[in-house]
Short mmCIF file of C-alpha atoms in Angstrom, two decimals:
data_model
loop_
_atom_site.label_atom_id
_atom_site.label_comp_id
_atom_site.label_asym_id
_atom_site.label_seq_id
_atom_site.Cartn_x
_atom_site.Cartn_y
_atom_site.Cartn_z
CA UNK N 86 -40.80 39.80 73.04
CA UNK N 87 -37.42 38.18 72.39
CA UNK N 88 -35.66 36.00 70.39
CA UNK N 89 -36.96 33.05 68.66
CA UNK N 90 -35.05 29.93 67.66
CA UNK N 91 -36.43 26.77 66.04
CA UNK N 92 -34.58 23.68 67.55
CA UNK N 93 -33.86 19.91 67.02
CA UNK N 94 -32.27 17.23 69.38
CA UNK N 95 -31.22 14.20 68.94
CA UNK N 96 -34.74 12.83 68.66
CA UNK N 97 -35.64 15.70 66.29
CA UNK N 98 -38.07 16.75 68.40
CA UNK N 99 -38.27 20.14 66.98
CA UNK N 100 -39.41 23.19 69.62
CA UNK N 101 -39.08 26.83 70.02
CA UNK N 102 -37.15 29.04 72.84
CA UNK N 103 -37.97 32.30 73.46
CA UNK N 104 -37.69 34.93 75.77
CA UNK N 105 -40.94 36.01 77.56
CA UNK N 106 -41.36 38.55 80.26
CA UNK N 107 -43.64 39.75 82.94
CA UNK N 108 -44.53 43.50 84.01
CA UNK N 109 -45.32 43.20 87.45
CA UNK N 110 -47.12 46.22 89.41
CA UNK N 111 -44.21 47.69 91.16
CA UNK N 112 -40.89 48.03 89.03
CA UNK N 113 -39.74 45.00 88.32
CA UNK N 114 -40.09 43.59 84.46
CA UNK N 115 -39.15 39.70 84.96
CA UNK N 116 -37.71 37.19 82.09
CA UNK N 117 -38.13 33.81 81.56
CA UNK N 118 -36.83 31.52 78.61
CA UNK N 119 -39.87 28.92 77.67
CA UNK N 120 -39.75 26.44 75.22
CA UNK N 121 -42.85 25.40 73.00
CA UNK N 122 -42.91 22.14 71.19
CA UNK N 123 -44.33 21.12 68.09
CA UNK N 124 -46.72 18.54 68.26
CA UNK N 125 -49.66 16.58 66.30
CA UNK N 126 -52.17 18.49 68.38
CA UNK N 127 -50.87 21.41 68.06
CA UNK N 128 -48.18 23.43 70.25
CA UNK N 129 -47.57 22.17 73.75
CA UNK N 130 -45.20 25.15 76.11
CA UNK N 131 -42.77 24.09 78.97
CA UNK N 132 -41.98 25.40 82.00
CA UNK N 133 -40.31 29.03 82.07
CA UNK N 134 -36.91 29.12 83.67
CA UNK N 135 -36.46 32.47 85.53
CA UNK N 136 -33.54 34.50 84.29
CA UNK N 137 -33.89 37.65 86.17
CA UNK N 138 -35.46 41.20 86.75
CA UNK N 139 -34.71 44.26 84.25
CA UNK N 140 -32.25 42.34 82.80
CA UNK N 141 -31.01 43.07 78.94
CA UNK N 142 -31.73 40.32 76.91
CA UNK N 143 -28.94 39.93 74.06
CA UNK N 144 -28.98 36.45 72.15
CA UNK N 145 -29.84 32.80 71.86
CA UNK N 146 -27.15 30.59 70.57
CA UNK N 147 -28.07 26.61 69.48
CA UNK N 148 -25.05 23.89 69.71
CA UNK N 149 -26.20 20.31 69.86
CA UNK N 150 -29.32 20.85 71.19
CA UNK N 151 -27.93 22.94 74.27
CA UNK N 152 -29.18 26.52 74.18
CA UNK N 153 -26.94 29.35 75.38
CA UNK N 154 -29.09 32.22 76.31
CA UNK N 155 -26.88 35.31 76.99
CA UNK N 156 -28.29 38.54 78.94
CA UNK N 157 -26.51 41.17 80.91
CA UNK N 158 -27.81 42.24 84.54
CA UNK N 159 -26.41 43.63 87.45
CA UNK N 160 -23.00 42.83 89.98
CA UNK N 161 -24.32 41.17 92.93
CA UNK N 162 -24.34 44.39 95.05
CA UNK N 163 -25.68 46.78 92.49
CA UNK N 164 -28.56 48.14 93.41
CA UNK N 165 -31.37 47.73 91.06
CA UNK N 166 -31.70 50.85 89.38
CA UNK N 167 -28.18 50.31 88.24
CA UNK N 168 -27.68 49.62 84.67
CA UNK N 169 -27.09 45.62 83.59
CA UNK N 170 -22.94 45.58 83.12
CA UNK N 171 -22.76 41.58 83.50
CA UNK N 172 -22.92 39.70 81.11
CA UNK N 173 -24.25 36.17 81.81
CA UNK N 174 -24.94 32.98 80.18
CA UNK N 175 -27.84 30.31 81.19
CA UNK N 176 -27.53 27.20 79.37
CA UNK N 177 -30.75 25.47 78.35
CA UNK N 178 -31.88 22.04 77.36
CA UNK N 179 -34.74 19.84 77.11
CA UNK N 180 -35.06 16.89 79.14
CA UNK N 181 -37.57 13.92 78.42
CA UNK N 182 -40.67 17.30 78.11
CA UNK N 183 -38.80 19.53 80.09
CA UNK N 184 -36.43 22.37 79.73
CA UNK N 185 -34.01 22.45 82.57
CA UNK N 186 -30.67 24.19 82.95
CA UNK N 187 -27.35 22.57 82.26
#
């Protein structure tokens, strides 16, 4: 379903990101980048942070902490049938449970 990273912070909290996404009934396949943590009860999952429809997911990069989660989609008047030419990139980090952008 995407890619799958294994994580530490500064805490070494240790959790996964991953892409995950949705088929809806009309056209549109939506992704989402959700984070799981490891914990003594077993694994506990974030919110999702929406990334877009029929995008192209293409990697998840770790620096300290931060997640860089790089996808292409489309220009801003493209209509959606267009093919993703953009490329973008969301960055991700977890924030006392939750994993927010910036």
């Amino acid at each position: 379903m995407g890619h799958k990273l294994v994580i530490k912070n500064k805490k070494s909290c240790q959790f996964n990101l991953t892409n995950l996404y949705q088929e809806a009934s009309g056209t549109g396949i939506f992704f989402y980048a959700v984070a799981v943590i490891s914990s003594a009860n077993g694994y506990i999952s974030t919110n999702d942070i929406f990334l877009g429809d029929r995008i192209v997911p293409q990697n998840i990069r770790i620096t300290n902490g931060e997640a860089a989660v790089n996808y292409a989609t489309r220009k801003y008047n493209d209509p959606m049938t267009a093919d993703p030419s953009v490329g973008v990139t969301k960055y991700l980090k977890m924030v006392n449970g939750e994993l927010v952008e910036g």
